Amino acid sequence: MTTATVNSKGVGTPTTRIYGALAIVALGWVLLGGLFFTPEDVVQGDAVRIMYVHVPTAWVAYLAFIVTGIASACWLIGKKHSLGFDRVAGASAEVGVVFMAMTLLSGSLWGRITWGTYWVWDPRLTTTAFLFVTYVGYLAVRGLGGSPEQRARRSSVIALLAVLEIPLVHFSVVLWRSLHQQASVLSPDGDIKMDGLMLFTLLFGVFGFSVLFAWLVSHRQRIMAMQDALQTNALDAAVSERLREAQV
């Protein structure tokens, strides 16, 4: 048997450092712009400032789950079944769950200010919560044990089914009568009713959280590669030990 190794070269690579720097700059502006420079909304008042976190984290959570689905499909259809795809899928799902939790939390705070309650069983809120629970379940399935190949096989199928929920969540405000407002930027009529500085800050938030997502996934998948190598090394050592015992 061969012993798996992981090349640790690349930890803190220039690319990841660029991701980190861009995330700091972009999110720094979102913090300052969102709190101090952008105007109040004529209807929502200061509550609109939650939007600069709520909307970007929701979109990046969608992005993360889509990346999980694409990486899972690449593992399934690839001839070599590269575990690199599976590790990216798992890392992206972990980060996506964190961002989706931030979306639900910020949405609850907005709801308390606007609706007078932290939670209602609104179609958008309900489908978002279901999406969150689905990917928590996906992560649980990944942790059931077995070889990395077994983990990749079972989780890839679940990822491809789970990603189908995203269109349902996004269009829930159109498909059903929802308290949740429709999209402020990507509205069906193409009309953007936002102050220029507000729109700039919102888009900068999407950019900042996106590069933060890339930074987190790049580091997390590297850690997962090391964990897989340790597991493989431990298995190889255990098999070698049993072979030596059988020869005695």
PDB file of C-alpha atoms in Angstrom, residues 1-236:
ATOM      1  CA  MET A   1       0.000   0.000   0.000  1.00  0.00           C
ATOM      2  CA  THR A   2       1.110   3.541  -0.611  1.00  0.00           C
ATOM      3  CA  THR A   3       1.129   6.207   2.040  1.00  0.00           C
ATOM      4  CA  ALA A   4      -0.846   9.316   1.187  1.00  0.00           C
ATOM      5  CA  THR A   5       0.810  12.638   1.766  1.00  0.00           C
ATOM      6  CA  VAL A   6      -0.315  16.206   1.584  1.00  0.00           C
ATOM      7  CA  ASN A   7       1.885  18.939   0.310  1.00  0.00           C
ATOM      8  CA  SER A   8       1.507  21.763   2.807  1.00  0.00           C
ATOM      9  CA  LYS A   9       3.168  24.213   0.434  1.00  0.00           C
ATOM     10  CA  GLY A  10       0.671  26.900  -0.493  1.00  0.00           C
ATOM     11  CA  VAL A  11      -0.625  27.660   2.994  1.00  0.00           C
ATOM     12  CA  GLY A  12      -0.924  31.410   2.895  1.00  0.00           C
ATOM     13  CA  THR A  13      -0.287  31.625  -0.842  1.00  0.00           C
ATOM     14  CA  PRO A  14      -0.327  35.018  -2.568  1.00  0.00           C
ATOM     15  CA  THR A  15      -3.781  34.210  -3.954  1.00  0.00           C
ATOM     16  CA  THR A  16      -5.309  33.543  -0.549  1.00  0.00           C
ATOM     17  CA  ARG A  17      -3.621  36.616   0.879  1.00  0.00           C
ATOM     18  CA  ILE A  18      -5.179  38.670  -1.914  1.00  0.00           C
ATOM     19  CA  TYR A  19      -8.582  37.180  -1.083  1.00  0.00           C
ATOM     20  CA  GLY A  20      -8.109  38.144   2.553  1.00  0.00           C
ATOM     21  CA  ALA A  21      -6.983  41.683   1.762  1.00  0.00           C
ATOM     22  CA  LEU A  22      -9.868  42.285  -0.645  1.00  0.00           C
ATOM     23  CA  ALA A  23     -12.356  40.944   1.889  1.00  0.00           C
ATOM     24  CA  ILE A  24     -11.037  43.263   4.608  1.00  0.00           C
ATOM     25  CA  VAL A  25     -11.193  46.330   2.360  1.00  0.00           C
ATOM     26  CA  ALA A  26     -14.640  45.559   0.951  1.00  0.00           C
ATOM     27  CA  LEU A  27     -16.249  44.608   4.251  1.00  0.00           C
ATOM     28  CA  GLY A  28     -14.588  47.587   5.921  1.00  0.00           C
ATOM     29  CA  TRP A  29     -16.405  49.863   3.487  1.00  0.00           C
ATOM     30  CA  VAL A  30     -19.671  47.977   4.015  1.00  0.00           C
ATOM     31  CA  LEU A  31     -19.328  48.555   7.761  1.00  0.00           C
ATOM     32  CA  LEU A  32     -18.565  52.253   7.433  1.00  0.00           C
ATOM     33  CA  GLY A  33     -20.855  52.940   4.485  1.00  0.00           C
ATOM     34  CA  GLY A  34     -23.721  50.897   5.850  1.00  0.00           C
ATOM     35  CA  LEU A  35     -23.630  52.506   9.285  1.00  0.00           C
ATOM     36  CA  PHE A  36     -22.603  56.087   8.584  1.00  0.00           C
ATOM     37  CA  PHE A  37     -22.579  57.191   4.953  1.00  0.00           C
ATOM     38  CA  THR A  38     -25.647  55.701   3.276  1.00  0.00           C
ATOM     39  CA  PRO A  39     -29.000  57.433   3.861  1.00  0.00           C
ATOM     40  CA  GLU A  40     -31.981  56.047   5.718  1.00  0.00           C
ATOM     41  CA  ASP A  41     -34.749  54.410   3.723  1.00  0.00           C
ATOM     42  CA  VAL A  42     -37.893  56.500   3.348  1.00  0.00           C
ATOM     43  CA  VAL A  43     -40.037  53.570   4.510  1.00  0.00           C
ATOM     44  CA  GLN A  44     -37.807  51.334   6.642  1.00  0.00           C
ATOM     45  CA  GLY A  45     -35.622  54.003   8.201  1.00  0.00           C
ATOM     46  CA  ASP A  46     -32.393  52.755   9.777  1.00  0.00           C
ATOM     47  CA  ALA A  47     -33.620  49.144   9.583  1.00  0.00           C
ATOM     48  CA  VAL A  48     -32.538  49.160   5.934  1.00  0.00           C
ATOM     49  CA  ARG A  49     -28.894  48.992   7.091  1.00  0.00           C
ATOM     50  CA  ILE A  50     -29.411  45.309   7.918  1.00  0.00           C
ATOM     51  CA  MET A  51     -29.792  44.807   4.161  1.00  0.00           C
ATOM     52  CA  TYR A  52     -26.037  45.307   3.645  1.00  0.00           C
ATOM     53  CA  VAL A  53     -25.421  42.038   5.506  1.00  0.00           C
ATOM     54  CA  HIS A  54     -28.665  40.181   4.860  1.00  0.00           C
ATOM     55  CA  VAL A  55     -28.711  40.336   1.064  1.00  0.00           C
ATOM     56  CA  PRO A  56     -24.985  39.599   0.433  1.00  0.00           C
ATOM     57  CA  THR A  57     -24.904  36.657   2.853  1.00  0.00           C
ATOM     58  CA  ALA A  58     -28.002  35.177   1.206  1.00  0.00           C
ATOM     59  CA  TRP A  59     -26.516  35.459  -2.282  1.00  0.00           C
ATOM     60  CA  VAL A  60     -23.168  34.037  -1.189  1.00  0.00           C
ATOM     61  CA  ALA A  61     -24.940  31.155   0.560  1.00  0.00           C
ATOM     62  CA  TYR A  62     -26.660  30.410  -2.771  1.00  0.00           C
ATOM     63  CA  LEU A  63     -23.255  30.607  -4.465  1.00  0.00           C
ATOM     64  CA  ALA A  64     -21.721  28.248  -1.924  1.00  0.00           C
ATOM     65  CA  PHE A  65     -24.432  25.630  -2.372  1.00  0.00           C
ATOM     66  CA  ILE A  66     -24.212  25.899  -6.159  1.00  0.00           C
ATOM     67  CA  VAL A  67     -20.434  25.375  -5.945  1.00  0.00           C
ATOM     68  CA  THR A  68     -21.116  22.317  -3.785  1.00  0.00           C
ATOM     69  CA  GLY A  69     -23.452  20.964  -6.442  1.00  0.00           C
ATOM     70  CA  ILE A  70     -21.046  21.623  -9.320  1.00  0.00           C
ATOM     71  CA  ALA A  71     -18.082  20.100  -7.470  1.00  0.00           C
ATOM     72  CA  SER A  72     -20.180  17.069  -6.555  1.00  0.00           C
ATOM     73  CA  ALA A  73     -21.213  16.619 -10.187  1.00  0.00           C
ATOM     74  CA  CYS A  74     -17.557  16.856 -11.242  1.00  0.00           C
ATOM     75  CA  TRP A  75     -16.672  14.091  -8.787  1.00  0.00           C
ATOM     76  CA  LEU A  76     -19.484  11.866 -10.024  1.00  0.00           C
ATOM     77  CA  ILE A  77     -18.828  12.245 -13.754  1.00  0.00           C
ATOM     78  CA  GLY A  78     -15.042  12.466 -13.583  1.00  0.00           C
ATOM     79  CA  LYS A  79     -13.172   9.349 -14.676  1.00  0.00           C
ATOM     80  CA  LYS A  80     -10.621   9.611 -11.861  1.00  0.00           C
ATOM     81  CA  HIS A  81     -13.151  10.655  -9.177  1.00  0.00           C
ATOM     82  CA  SER A  82     -10.738  13.214  -7.793  1.00  0.00           C
ATOM     83  CA  LEU A  83     -11.300  13.773  -4.085  1.00  0.00           C
ATOM     84  CA  GLY A  84     -10.288  17.386  -4.596  1.00  0.00           C
ATOM     85  CA  PHE A  85     -13.767  18.022  -5.991  1.00  0.00           C
ATOM     86  CA  ASP A  86     -15.371  16.374  -2.969  1.00  0.00           C
ATOM     87  CA  ARG A  87     -13.292  18.433  -0.560  1.00  0.00           C
ATOM     88  CA  VAL A  88     -14.263  21.661  -2.340  1.00  0.00           C
ATOM     89  CA  ALA A  89     -17.901  20.554  -2.188  1.00  0.00           C
ATOM     90  CA  GLY A  90     -17.697  19.892   1.536  1.00  0.00           C
ATOM     91  CA  ALA A  91     -15.783  23.071   2.328  1.00  0.00           C
ATOM     92  CA  SER A  92     -18.193  25.171   0.271  1.00  0.00           C
ATOM     93  CA  ALA A  93     -21.196  23.626   1.999  1.00  0.00           C
ATOM     94  CA  GLU A  94     -19.725  24.325   5.443  1.00  0.00           C
ATOM     95  CA  VAL A  95     -19.140  27.979   4.590  1.00  0.00           C
ATOM     96  CA  GLY A  96     -22.558  28.192   2.933  1.00  0.00           C
ATOM     97  CA  VAL A  97     -24.264  26.952   6.094  1.00  0.00           C
ATOM     98  CA  VAL A  98     -22.502  29.677   8.096  1.00  0.00           C
ATOM     99  CA  PHE A  99     -23.605  32.354   5.626  1.00  0.00           C
ATOM    100  CA  MET A 100     -27.153  31.012   5.564  1.00  0.00           C
ATOM    101  CA  ALA A 101     -27.249  31.140   9.366  1.00  0.00           C
ATOM    102  CA  MET A 102     -26.169  34.800   9.134  1.00  0.00           C
ATOM    103  CA  THR A 103     -28.957  35.369   6.606  1.00  0.00           C
ATOM    104  CA  LEU A 104     -31.586  33.888   8.905  1.00  0.00           C
ATOM    105  CA  LEU A 105     -30.277  35.813  11.916  1.00  0.00           C
ATOM    106  CA  SER A 106     -30.138  39.169  10.136  1.00  0.00           C
ATOM    107  CA  GLY A 107     -33.543  38.511   8.583  1.00  0.00           C
ATOM    108  CA  SER A 108     -35.004  37.791  12.012  1.00  0.00           C
ATOM    109  CA  LEU A 109     -33.634  41.080  13.348  1.00  0.00           C
ATOM    110  CA  TRP A 110     -35.114  42.914  10.366  1.00  0.00           C
ATOM    111  CA  GLY A 111     -38.429  41.153  10.898  1.00  0.00           C
ATOM    112  CA  ARG A 112     -38.531  42.172  14.559  1.00  0.00           C
ATOM    113  CA  ILE A 113     -38.119  45.822  13.576  1.00  0.00           C
ATOM    114  CA  THR A 114     -40.439  45.756  10.556  1.00  0.00           C
ATOM    115  CA  TRP A 115     -43.074  43.138  11.381  1.00  0.00           C
ATOM    116  CA  GLY A 116     -42.872  43.226  15.163  1.00  0.00           C
ATOM    117  CA  THR A 117     -41.800  39.583  15.431  1.00  0.00           C
ATOM    118  CA  TYR A 118     -38.607  37.625  14.876  1.00  0.00           C
ATOM    119  CA  TRP A 119     -40.262  34.866  12.857  1.00  0.00           C
ATOM    120  CA  VAL A 120     -43.355  34.169  10.794  1.00  0.00           C
ATOM    121  CA  TRP A 121     -44.056  31.107   8.677  1.00  0.00           C
ATOM    122  CA  ASP A 122     -43.728  33.131   5.520  1.00  0.00           C
ATOM    123  CA  PRO A 123     -42.940  31.227   2.284  1.00  0.00           C
ATOM    124  CA  ARG A 124     -39.495  32.869   1.905  1.00  0.00           C
ATOM    125  CA  LEU A 125     -38.551  32.324   5.545  1.00  0.00           C
ATOM    126  CA  THR A 126     -39.862  28.769   5.603  1.00  0.00           C
ATOM    127  CA  THR A 127     -38.118  27.672   2.406  1.00  0.00           C
ATOM    128  CA  THR A 128     -34.876  29.353   3.511  1.00  0.00           C
ATOM    129  CA  ALA A 129     -34.995  27.550   6.847  1.00  0.00           C
ATOM    130  CA  PHE A 130     -35.642  24.273   5.034  1.00  0.00           C
ATOM    131  CA  LEU A 131     -32.645  24.923   2.763  1.00  0.00           C
ATOM    132  CA  PHE A 132     -30.494  25.577   5.825  1.00  0.00           C
ATOM    133  CA  VAL A 133     -31.625  22.358   7.511  1.00  0.00           C
ATOM    134  CA  THR A 134     -31.034  20.403   4.289  1.00  0.00           C
ATOM    135  CA  TYR A 135     -27.387  21.422   4.137  1.00  0.00           C
ATOM    136  CA  VAL A 136     -26.905  20.806   7.849  1.00  0.00           C
ATOM    137  CA  GLY A 137     -28.124  17.297   7.035  1.00  0.00           C
ATOM    138  CA  TYR A 138     -25.706  17.144   4.104  1.00  0.00           C
ATOM    139  CA  LEU A 139     -22.816  17.926   6.457  1.00  0.00           C
ATOM    140  CA  ALA A 140     -24.077  15.295   8.889  1.00  0.00           C
ATOM    141  CA  VAL A 141     -24.057  12.689   6.119  1.00  0.00           C
ATOM    142  CA  ARG A 142     -20.480  13.649   5.252  1.00  0.00           C
ATOM    143  CA  GLY A 143     -19.497  12.904   8.841  1.00  0.00           C
ATOM    144  CA  LEU A 144     -20.974   9.406   9.007  1.00  0.00           C
ATOM    145  CA  GLY A 145     -17.594   7.769   8.609  1.00  0.00           C
ATOM    146  CA  GLY A 146     -16.114   5.409   6.060  1.00  0.00           C
ATOM    147  CA  SER A 147     -13.443   6.060   3.468  1.00  0.00           C
ATOM    148  CA  PRO A 148     -13.122   9.423   1.670  1.00  0.00           C
ATOM    149  CA  GLU A 149     -14.468   7.727  -1.467  1.00  0.00           C
ATOM    150  CA  GLN A 150     -17.551   6.473   0.367  1.00  0.00           C
ATOM    151  CA  ARG A 151     -18.087   9.933   1.829  1.00  0.00           C
ATOM    152  CA  ALA A 152     -17.825  11.516  -1.619  1.00  0.00           C
ATOM    153  CA  ARG A 153     -20.233   9.050  -3.208  1.00  0.00           C
ATOM    154  CA  ARG A 154     -23.086   9.448  -0.752  1.00  0.00           C
ATOM    155  CA  SER A 155     -22.706  13.208  -0.262  1.00  0.00           C
ATOM    156  CA  SER A 156     -22.511  13.969  -3.993  1.00  0.00           C
ATOM    157  CA  VAL A 157     -25.955  12.512  -4.619  1.00  0.00           C
ATOM    158  CA  ILE A 158     -27.454  14.513  -1.761  1.00  0.00           C
ATOM    159  CA  ALA A 159     -25.753  17.715  -2.959  1.00  0.00           C
ATOM    160  CA  LEU A 160     -27.236  17.386  -6.444  1.00  0.00           C
ATOM    161  CA  LEU A 161     -30.718  16.962  -4.978  1.00  0.00           C
ATOM    162  CA  ALA A 162     -30.335  19.738  -2.404  1.00  0.00           C
ATOM    163  CA  VAL A 163     -29.215  22.375  -4.904  1.00  0.00           C
ATOM    164  CA  LEU A 164     -32.609  22.091  -6.623  1.00  0.00           C
ATOM    165  CA  GLU A 165     -34.142  23.882  -3.637  1.00  0.00           C
ATOM    166  CA  ILE A 166     -32.386  27.175  -4.429  1.00  0.00           C
ATOM    167  CA  PRO A 167     -34.749  28.296  -7.258  1.00  0.00           C
ATOM    168  CA  LEU A 168     -37.701  27.461  -5.007  1.00  0.00           C
ATOM    169  CA  VAL A 169     -36.314  29.680  -2.239  1.00  0.00           C
ATOM    170  CA  HIS A 170     -35.417  32.550  -4.555  1.00  0.00           C
ATOM    171  CA  PHE A 171     -38.739  32.668  -6.400  1.00  0.00           C
ATOM    172  CA  SER A 172     -40.904  31.937  -3.348  1.00  0.00           C
ATOM    173  CA  VAL A 173     -41.856  35.630  -3.061  1.00  0.00           C
ATOM    174  CA  VAL A 174     -43.231  35.440  -6.608  1.00  0.00           C
ATOM    175  CA  LEU A 175     -44.826  31.985  -6.467  1.00  0.00           C
ATOM    176  CA  TRP A 176     -46.711  32.616  -3.202  1.00  0.00           C
ATOM    177  CA  ARG A 177     -48.141  35.615  -1.401  1.00  0.00           C
ATOM    178  CA  SER A 178     -45.236  36.559   0.823  1.00  0.00           C
ATOM    179  CA  LEU A 179     -44.605  39.257   3.430  1.00  0.00           C
ATOM    180  CA  HIS A 180     -40.995  39.331   2.305  1.00  0.00           C
ATOM    181  CA  GLN A 181     -40.250  42.083  -0.164  1.00  0.00           C
ATOM    182  CA  GLN A 182     -39.213  41.159  -3.697  1.00  0.00           C
ATOM    183  CA  ALA A 183     -35.681  41.591  -4.995  1.00  0.00           C
ATOM    184  CA  SER A 184     -34.376  45.141  -4.739  1.00  0.00           C
ATOM    185  CA  VAL A 185     -31.768  44.752  -7.505  1.00  0.00           C
ATOM    186  CA  LEU A 186     -32.700  41.766  -9.659  1.00  0.00           C
ATOM    187  CA  SER A 187     -36.387  42.588  -9.790  1.00  0.00           C
ATOM    188  CA  PRO A 188     -38.505  41.056 -12.593  1.00  0.00           C
ATOM    189  CA  ASP A 189     -39.246  44.461 -14.135  1.00  0.00           C
ATOM    190  CA  GLY A 190     -35.571  45.472 -14.109  1.00  0.00           C
ATOM    191  CA  ASP A 191     -36.322  48.667 -12.186  1.00  0.00           C
ATOM    192  CA  ILE A 192     -33.798  49.407  -9.411  1.00  0.00           C
ATOM    193  CA  LYS A 193     -35.339  51.713  -6.828  1.00  0.00           C
ATOM    194  CA  MET A 194     -32.271  52.423  -4.702  1.00  0.00           C
ATOM    195  CA  ASP A 195     -30.093  55.395  -3.912  1.00  0.00           C
ATOM    196  CA  GLY A 196     -26.779  55.239  -5.774  1.00  0.00           C
ATOM    197  CA  LEU A 197     -24.627  55.027  -2.639  1.00  0.00           C
ATOM    198  CA  MET A 198     -26.922  52.398  -1.145  1.00  0.00           C
ATOM    199  CA  LEU A 199     -26.656  50.295  -4.292  1.00  0.00           C
ATOM    200  CA  PHE A 200     -22.874  50.703  -4.384  1.00  0.00           C
ATOM    201  CA  THR A 201     -22.557  49.622  -0.744  1.00  0.00           C
ATOM    202  CA  LEU A 202     -24.855  46.654  -1.307  1.00  0.00           C
ATOM    203  CA  LEU A 203     -22.893  45.454  -4.347  1.00  0.00           C
ATOM    204  CA  PHE A 204     -19.629  46.014  -2.486  1.00  0.00           C
ATOM    205  CA  GLY A 205     -21.045  43.816   0.258  1.00  0.00           C
ATOM    206  CA  VAL A 206     -21.778  41.059  -2.252  1.00  0.00           C
ATOM    207  CA  PHE A 207     -18.210  41.368  -3.550  1.00  0.00           C
ATOM    208  CA  GLY A 208     -16.687  41.423  -0.069  1.00  0.00           C
ATOM    209  CA  PHE A 209     -18.584  38.399   1.194  1.00  0.00           C
ATOM    210  CA  SER A 210     -17.808  36.571  -2.066  1.00  0.00           C
ATOM    211  CA  VAL A 211     -14.033  36.955  -1.680  1.00  0.00           C
ATOM    212  CA  LEU A 212     -14.383  36.043   1.997  1.00  0.00           C
ATOM    213  CA  PHE A 213     -16.160  32.879   0.850  1.00  0.00           C
ATOM    214  CA  ALA A 214     -13.309  32.100  -1.575  1.00  0.00           C
ATOM    215  CA  TRP A 215     -10.741  32.678   1.168  1.00  0.00           C
ATOM    216  CA  LEU A 216     -12.522  30.420   3.659  1.00  0.00           C
ATOM    217  CA  VAL A 217     -13.104  27.616   1.152  1.00  0.00           C
ATOM    218  CA  SER A 218      -9.479  27.660  -0.042  1.00  0.00           C
ATOM    219  CA  HIS A 219      -8.223  27.188   3.518  1.00  0.00           C
ATOM    220  CA  ARG A 220     -10.903  24.739   4.617  1.00  0.00           C
ATOM    221  CA  GLN A 221     -10.454  22.356   1.679  1.00  0.00           C
ATOM    222  CA  ARG A 222      -6.700  22.313   2.385  1.00  0.00           C
ATOM    223  CA  ILE A 223      -7.372  21.286   5.984  1.00  0.00           C
ATOM    224  CA  MET A 224      -9.753  18.581   4.760  1.00  0.00           C
ATOM    225  CA  ALA A 225      -7.018  17.248   2.452  1.00  0.00           C
ATOM    226  CA  MET A 226      -4.702  16.940   5.444  1.00  0.00           C
ATOM    227  CA  GLN A 227      -7.396  15.142   7.435  1.00  0.00           C
ATOM    228  CA  ASP A 228      -7.960  12.690   4.576  1.00  0.00           C
ATOM    229  CA  ALA A 229      -4.220  12.039   4.398  1.00  0.00           C
ATOM    230  CA  LEU A 230      -4.044  11.364   8.132  1.00  0.00           C
ATOM    231  CA  GLN A 231      -6.981   8.969   7.862  1.00  0.00           C
ATOM    232  CA  THR A 232      -5.360   7.139   4.951  1.00  0.00           C
ATOM    233  CA  ASN A 233      -2.021   6.972   6.748  1.00  0.00           C
ATOM    234  CA  ALA A 234      -3.696   5.587   9.859  1.00  0.00           C
ATOM    235  CA  LEU A 235      -5.484   2.936   7.781  1.00  0.00           C
ATOM    236  CA  ASP A 236      -2.258   1.969   6.011  1.00  0.00           C
TER     237      ASP A 236
END
